[in-house]
C-alpha positions as MATLAB code, in Angstrom:
seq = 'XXXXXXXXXXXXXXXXXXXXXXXXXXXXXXXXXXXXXXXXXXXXXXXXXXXXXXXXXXXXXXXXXXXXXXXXXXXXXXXXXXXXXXXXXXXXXXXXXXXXXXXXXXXXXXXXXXXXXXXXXXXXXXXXXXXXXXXXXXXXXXXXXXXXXXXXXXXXXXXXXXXXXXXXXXXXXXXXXXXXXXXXXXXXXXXXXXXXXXXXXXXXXXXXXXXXXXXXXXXXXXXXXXXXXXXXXXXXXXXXXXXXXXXXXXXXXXXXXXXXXXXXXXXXXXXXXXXXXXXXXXXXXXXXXXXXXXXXXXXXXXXXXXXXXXXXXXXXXXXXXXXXXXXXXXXXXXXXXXXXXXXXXXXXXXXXXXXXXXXXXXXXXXXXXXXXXXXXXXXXXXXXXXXXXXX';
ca = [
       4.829  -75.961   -9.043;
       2.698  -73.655   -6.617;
       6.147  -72.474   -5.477;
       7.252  -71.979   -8.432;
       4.525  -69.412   -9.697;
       5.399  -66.775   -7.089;
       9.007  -66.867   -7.792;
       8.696  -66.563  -11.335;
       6.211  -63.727  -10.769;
       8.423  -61.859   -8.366;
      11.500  -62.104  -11.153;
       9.054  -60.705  -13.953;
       8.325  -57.736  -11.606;
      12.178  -57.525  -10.968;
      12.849  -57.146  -14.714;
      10.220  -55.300  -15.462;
      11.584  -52.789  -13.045;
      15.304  -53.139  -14.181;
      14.524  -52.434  -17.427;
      12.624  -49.128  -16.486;
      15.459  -47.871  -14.558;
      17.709  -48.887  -17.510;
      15.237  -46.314  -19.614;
      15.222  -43.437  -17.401;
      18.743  -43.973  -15.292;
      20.632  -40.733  -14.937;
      18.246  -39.178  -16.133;
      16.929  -35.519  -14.715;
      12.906  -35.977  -13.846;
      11.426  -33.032  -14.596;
       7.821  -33.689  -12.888;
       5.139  -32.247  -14.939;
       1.699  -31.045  -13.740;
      -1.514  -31.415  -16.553;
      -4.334  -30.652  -13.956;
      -3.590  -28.153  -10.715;
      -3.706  -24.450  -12.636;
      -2.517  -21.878  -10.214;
      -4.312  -19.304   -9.483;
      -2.190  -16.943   -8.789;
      -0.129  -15.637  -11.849;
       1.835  -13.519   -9.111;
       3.858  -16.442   -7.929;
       5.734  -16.833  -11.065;
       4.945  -13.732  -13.131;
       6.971  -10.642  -12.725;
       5.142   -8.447  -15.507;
       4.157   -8.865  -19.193;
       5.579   -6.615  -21.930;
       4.639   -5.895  -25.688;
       7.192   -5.440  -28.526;
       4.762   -4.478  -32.079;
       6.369   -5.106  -35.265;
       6.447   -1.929  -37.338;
       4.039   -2.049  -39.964;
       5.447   -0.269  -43.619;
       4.898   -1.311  -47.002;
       8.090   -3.328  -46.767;
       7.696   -5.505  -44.190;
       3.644   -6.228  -44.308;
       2.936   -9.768  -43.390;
      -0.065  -11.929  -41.763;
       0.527  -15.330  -39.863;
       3.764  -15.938  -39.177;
       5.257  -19.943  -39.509;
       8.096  -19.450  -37.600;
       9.751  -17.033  -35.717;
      13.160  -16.485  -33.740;
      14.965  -14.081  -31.341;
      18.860  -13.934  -30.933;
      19.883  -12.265  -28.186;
      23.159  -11.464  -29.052;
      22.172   -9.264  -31.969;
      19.210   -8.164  -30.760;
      17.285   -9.208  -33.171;
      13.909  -10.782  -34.572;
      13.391  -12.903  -37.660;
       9.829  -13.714  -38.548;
       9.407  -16.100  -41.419;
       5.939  -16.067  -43.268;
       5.226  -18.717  -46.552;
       8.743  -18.052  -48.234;
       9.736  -14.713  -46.640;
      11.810  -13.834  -43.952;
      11.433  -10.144  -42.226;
      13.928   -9.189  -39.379;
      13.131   -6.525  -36.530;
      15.319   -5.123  -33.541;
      14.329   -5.955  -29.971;
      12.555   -3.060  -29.889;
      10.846   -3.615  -32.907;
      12.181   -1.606  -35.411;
      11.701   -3.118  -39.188;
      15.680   -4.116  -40.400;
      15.117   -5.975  -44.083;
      13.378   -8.625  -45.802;
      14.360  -11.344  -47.668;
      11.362  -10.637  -50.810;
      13.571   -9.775  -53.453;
      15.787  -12.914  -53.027;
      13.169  -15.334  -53.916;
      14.282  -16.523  -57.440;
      16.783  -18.481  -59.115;
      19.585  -15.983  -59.097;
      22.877  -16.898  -57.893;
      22.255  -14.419  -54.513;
      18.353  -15.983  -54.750;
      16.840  -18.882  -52.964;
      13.836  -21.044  -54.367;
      12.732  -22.816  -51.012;
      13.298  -22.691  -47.198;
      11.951  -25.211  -44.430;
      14.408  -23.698  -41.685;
      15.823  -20.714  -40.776;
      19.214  -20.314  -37.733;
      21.106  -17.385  -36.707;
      24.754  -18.325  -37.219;
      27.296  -16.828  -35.066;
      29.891  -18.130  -36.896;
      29.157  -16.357  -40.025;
      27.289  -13.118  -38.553;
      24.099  -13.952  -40.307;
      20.821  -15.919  -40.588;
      21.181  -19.522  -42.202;
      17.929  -20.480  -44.771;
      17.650  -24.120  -45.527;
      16.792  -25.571  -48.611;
      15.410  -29.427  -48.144;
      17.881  -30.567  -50.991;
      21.265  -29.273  -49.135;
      21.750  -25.842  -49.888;
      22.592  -23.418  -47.041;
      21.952  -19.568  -47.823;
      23.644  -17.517  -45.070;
      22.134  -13.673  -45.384;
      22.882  -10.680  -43.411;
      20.199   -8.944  -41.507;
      19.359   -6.844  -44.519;
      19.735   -9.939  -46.624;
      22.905   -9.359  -48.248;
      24.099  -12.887  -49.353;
      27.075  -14.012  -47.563;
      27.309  -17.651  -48.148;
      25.661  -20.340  -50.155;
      27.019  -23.526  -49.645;
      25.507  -27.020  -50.368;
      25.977  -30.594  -50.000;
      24.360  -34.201  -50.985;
      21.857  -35.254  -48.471;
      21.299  -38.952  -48.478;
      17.779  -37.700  -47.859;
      15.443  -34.820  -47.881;
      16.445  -32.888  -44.580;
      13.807  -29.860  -42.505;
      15.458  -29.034  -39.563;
      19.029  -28.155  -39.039;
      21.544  -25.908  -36.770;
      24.863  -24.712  -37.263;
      27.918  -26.279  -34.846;
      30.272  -24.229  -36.014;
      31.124  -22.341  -39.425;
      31.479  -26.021  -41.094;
      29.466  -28.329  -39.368;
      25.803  -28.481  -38.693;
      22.919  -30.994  -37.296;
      19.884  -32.048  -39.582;
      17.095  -34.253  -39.109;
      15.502  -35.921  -41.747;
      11.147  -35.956  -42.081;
       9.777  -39.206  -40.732;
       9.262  -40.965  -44.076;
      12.955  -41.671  -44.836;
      14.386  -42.848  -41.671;
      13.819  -44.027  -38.031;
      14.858  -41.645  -35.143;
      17.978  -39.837  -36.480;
      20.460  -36.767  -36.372;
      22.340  -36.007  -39.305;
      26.115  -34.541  -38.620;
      27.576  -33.195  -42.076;
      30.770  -31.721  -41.959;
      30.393  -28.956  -45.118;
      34.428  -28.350  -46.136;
      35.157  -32.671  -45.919;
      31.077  -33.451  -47.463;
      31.323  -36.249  -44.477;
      27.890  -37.793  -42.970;
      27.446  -39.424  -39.533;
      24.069  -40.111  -38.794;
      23.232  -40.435  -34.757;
      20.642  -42.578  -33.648;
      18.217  -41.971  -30.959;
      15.043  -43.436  -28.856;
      11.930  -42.422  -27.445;
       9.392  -41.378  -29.983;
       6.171  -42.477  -28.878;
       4.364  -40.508  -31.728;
       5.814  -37.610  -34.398;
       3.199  -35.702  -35.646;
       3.129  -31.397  -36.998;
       1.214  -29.090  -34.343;
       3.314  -25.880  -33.811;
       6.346  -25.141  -35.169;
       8.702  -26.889  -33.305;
      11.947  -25.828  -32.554;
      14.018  -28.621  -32.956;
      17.654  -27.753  -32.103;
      18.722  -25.904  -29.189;
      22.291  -23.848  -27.915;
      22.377  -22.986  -24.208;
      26.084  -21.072  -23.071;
      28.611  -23.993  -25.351;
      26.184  -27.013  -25.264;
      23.525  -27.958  -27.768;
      20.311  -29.461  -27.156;
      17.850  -31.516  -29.348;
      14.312  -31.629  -29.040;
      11.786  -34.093  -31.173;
       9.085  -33.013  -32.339;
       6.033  -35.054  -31.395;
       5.320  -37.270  -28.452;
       8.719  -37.392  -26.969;
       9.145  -37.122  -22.730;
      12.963  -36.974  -23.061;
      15.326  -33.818  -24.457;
      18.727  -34.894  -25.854;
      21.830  -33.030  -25.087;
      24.314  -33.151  -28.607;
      27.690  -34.253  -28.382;
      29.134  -32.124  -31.129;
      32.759  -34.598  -30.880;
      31.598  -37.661  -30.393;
      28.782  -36.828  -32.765;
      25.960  -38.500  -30.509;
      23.020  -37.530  -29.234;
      22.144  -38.834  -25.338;
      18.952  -37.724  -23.197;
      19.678  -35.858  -20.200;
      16.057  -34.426  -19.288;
      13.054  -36.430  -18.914;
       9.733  -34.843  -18.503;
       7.604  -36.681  -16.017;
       3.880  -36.718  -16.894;
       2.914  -39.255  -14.130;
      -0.351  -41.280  -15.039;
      -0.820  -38.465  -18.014;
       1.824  -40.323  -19.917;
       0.872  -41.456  -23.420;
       2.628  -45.562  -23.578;
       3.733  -46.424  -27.007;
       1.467  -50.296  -26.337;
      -1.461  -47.979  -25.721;
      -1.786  -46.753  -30.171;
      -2.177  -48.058  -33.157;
       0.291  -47.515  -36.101;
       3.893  -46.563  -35.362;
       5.701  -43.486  -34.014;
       8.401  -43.083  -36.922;
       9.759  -44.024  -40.103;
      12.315  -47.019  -40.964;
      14.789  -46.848  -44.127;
      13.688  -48.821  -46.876;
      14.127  -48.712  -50.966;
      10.819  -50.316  -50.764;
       7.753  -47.986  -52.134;
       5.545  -50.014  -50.911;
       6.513  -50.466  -47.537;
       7.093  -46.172  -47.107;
       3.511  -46.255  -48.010;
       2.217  -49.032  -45.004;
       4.787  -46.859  -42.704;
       3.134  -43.346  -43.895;
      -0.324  -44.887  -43.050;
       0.849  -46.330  -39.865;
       2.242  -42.807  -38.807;
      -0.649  -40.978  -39.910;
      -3.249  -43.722  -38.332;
      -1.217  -42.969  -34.078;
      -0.955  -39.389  -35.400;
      -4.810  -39.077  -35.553;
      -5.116  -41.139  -33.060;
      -3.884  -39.353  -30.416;
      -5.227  -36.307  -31.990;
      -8.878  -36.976  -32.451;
      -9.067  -38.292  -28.774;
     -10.022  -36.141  -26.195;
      -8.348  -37.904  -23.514;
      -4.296  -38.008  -24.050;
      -1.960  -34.840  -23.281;
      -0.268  -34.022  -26.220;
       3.227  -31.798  -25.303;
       3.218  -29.589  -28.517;
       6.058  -27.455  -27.783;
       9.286  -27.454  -25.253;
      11.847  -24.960  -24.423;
      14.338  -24.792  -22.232;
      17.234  -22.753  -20.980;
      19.118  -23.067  -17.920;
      16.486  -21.804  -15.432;
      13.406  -22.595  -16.862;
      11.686  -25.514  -18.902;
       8.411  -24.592  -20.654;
       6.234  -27.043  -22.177;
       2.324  -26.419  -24.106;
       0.240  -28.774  -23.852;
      -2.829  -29.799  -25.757;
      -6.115  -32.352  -26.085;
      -6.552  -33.131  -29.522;
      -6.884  -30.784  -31.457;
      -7.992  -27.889  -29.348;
      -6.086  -24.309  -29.844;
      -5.823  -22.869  -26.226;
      -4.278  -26.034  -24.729;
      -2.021  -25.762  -21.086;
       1.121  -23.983  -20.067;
       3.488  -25.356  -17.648;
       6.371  -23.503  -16.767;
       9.263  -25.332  -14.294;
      11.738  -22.716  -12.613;
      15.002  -25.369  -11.837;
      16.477  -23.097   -9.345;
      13.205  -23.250   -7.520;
      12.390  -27.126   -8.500;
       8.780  -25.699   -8.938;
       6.354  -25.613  -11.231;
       3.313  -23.903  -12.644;
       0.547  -24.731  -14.972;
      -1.912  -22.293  -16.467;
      -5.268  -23.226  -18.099;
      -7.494  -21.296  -20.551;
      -8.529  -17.997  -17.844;
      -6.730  -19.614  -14.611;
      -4.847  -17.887  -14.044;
      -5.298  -15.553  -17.303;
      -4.849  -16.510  -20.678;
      -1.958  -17.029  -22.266;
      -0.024  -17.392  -25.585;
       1.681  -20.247  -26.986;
       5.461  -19.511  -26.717;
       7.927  -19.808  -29.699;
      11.132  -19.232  -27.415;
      13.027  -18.412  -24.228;
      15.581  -15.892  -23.241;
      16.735  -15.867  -20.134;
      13.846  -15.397  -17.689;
      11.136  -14.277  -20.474;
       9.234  -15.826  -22.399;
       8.448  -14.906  -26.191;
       4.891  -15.322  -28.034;
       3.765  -13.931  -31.156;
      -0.020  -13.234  -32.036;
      -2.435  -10.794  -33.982;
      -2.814   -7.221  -32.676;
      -6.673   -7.940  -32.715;
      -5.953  -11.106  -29.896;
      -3.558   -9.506  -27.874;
      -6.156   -8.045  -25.376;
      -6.892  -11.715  -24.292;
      -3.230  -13.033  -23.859;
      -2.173  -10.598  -21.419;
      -3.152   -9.398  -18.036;
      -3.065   -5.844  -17.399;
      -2.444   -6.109  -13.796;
       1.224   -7.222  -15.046;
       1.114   -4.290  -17.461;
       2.501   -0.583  -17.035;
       0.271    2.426  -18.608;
       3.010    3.120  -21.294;
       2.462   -1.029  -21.989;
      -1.581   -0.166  -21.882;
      -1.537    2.150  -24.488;
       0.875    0.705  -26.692;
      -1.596   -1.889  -26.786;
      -4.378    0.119  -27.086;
      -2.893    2.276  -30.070;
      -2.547   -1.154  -32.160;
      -4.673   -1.386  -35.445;
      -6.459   -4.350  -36.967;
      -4.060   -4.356  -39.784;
      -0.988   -4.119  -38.167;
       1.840   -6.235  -37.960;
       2.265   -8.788  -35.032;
       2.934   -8.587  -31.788;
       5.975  -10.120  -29.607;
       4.631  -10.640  -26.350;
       7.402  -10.578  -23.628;
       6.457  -12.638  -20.256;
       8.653  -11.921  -17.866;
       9.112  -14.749  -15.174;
      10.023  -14.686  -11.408;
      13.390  -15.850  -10.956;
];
């Protein structure tokens, strides 16, 4: 028997360790770093740039909820409650989507989401019972199309000019993509793994398109990002984001990380307490790192990170070419802004022209960047902030 006991030991270990490669095989390990700031912004910082929203009786607006940039048109969209105000790159106010809100046929009553769409030459709004409103820049209506969701959906992205990607909130279902093909009202729902907690902090950008691909990104405690097979209508991970012994492990928190389908009131009320009780959790403790928000593109990965519920959490930025990374902490190197997005080697924040002085670094800044800053007033419009990265 005293044989025995090492053996069977040494197979536990061995399957123990089988299944762990099974999790993370193929994977690309992205290793993240929570604790070494660097100190010198120079190594990855080329300079820092400023883009201020003009400010007219139009387009006047406080705390923005969400907020994109599409690169191909050149163009900002800045949602805030229910409205949606678009800018140029340089700033410049284009429309605003105020005079839609209503229940006219060219009106919309409710958005949780907003996409550019290519496909149509517009910006999609999302209505959490299936309707689509497609607007042009100056919010000319250009589409509205709907379909029957099985479920409530909040998050979505357009595949092409008929098919798009939803997720559902947490309540309804486990760990899910919705494909829904608009012209054939077809529904293929994609499951995947990997939620260790969901959870609202920023707002998340869910859905991703790099070049052709897309990419999916959970919101919540979630180490992996998913690439989307748009013909196969899967979802597989393809990133994981190493956080070494800063890892949160699901074994580890109370509650549960998502929802489960059921026609069972009762039991979506034990699941919605369970949720909320690893939510808090992890929240109230002062001790787990929390990534809030992740971006990628194909150079860079960035990733905010936060204790609790503290507002200036951690930035780490990870230049693939270089296989580097970089983490900044509240003054080391300098403060910096949350980011909403990524284009190409800069990356986008958004903030109040009375906070801007402490998100930047004027070492990184030109005179004619100084005083744009400078000439800002308290009641102003926001401010893009543009860091540009070394490449």
């Amino acid at each position: 028997m005293k044989r025995l006991i090492p053996l069977i030991m040494l197979i536990l270990v061995c399957l123990a360790c089988e299944n762990k490669q099974k999790v993370h095989d193929g994977l690309l390990r992205i290793p993240v770093n929570v604790d070494d700031a660097t100190t010198d912004a120079s190594v990855f910082l080329e300079k820092i740039e400023i883009v201020p929203l003009e400010t007219n009786d139009s387009t006047l607006f406080n705390y923005p909820s969400r907020v994109l940039y599409d690169k191909a048109t050149d163009i900002y969209a800045v949602s805030s409650r229910m409205d949606v105000f678009t800018f140029t790159g340089e700033g410049k106010a284009i429309g605003n989507s105020t005079k839609k809100r209503g229940q006219g046929p060219d009106e919309y009553t409710m958005i949780l989401d907003m996409k550019f769409n290519h496909f149509l030459n517009g910006i999609d709004l999302l209505n959490p019972y299936g309707t689509i409103y497609t607007y042009s820049p100056t919010f000319e209506l250009l589409a509205r199309r709907k379909f029957e969701p099985e479920f409530p959906v909040d998050h979505f992205v357009p595949l092409d000019s008929n098919n798009y990607a939803f997720t559902f909130p947490y309540l309804w279902t486990d760990q899910e993509v919705a494909f829904v093909n608009l012209e054939a009202g077809s529904t293929t729902n994609a499951k995947y793994q990997g939620t260790i907690s969901g959870g609202v902090g920023l707002e998340h950008q869910h859905f991703h398109k790099i070049g052709d691909n897309f990419y999916f990104i959970p919101q919540g405690v979630n180490y992996n990002i998913y690439q989307i097979d748009t013909l196969k209508k899967e979802i597989y991970p393809i990133i994981y984001l190493d956080f070494g012994e800063a890892e949160i492990r699901d074994d580890e928190l109370p509650g549960r990380a998502s929802g489960k389908r059921t026609d069972s009131d009762k039991e979506r009320m034990e699941i919605a307490n369970a949720y909320s009780a690893r939510f808090h959790f992890l929240r109230e403790s002062t001790t787990y790192f929390i990534p809030l928000q992740k971006l990628l593109n194909e150079n860079y990965i960035y990733i905010f990170i936060v204790k609790g519920w503290e507002r200036y959490g951690r930035h780490y930025i990870y230049n693939r070419a270089k296989k580097k990374g970089y983490l900044i902490k509240i003054d080391v190197p300098f403060c910096m802004y949350d980011c909403f997005g990524i284009d190409d080697n800069v990356l986008l924040a958004i903030c109040q022209p009375t906070e801007l002085p402490q998100y930047v670094d004027r070492q990184f800044m030109t005179e004619k960047e100084i005083a744009k800053m400078e000439q800002l007033k308290e009641d102003d419009n926001p401010v893009i902030i543009k860091y540009y990265l070394k490449r």
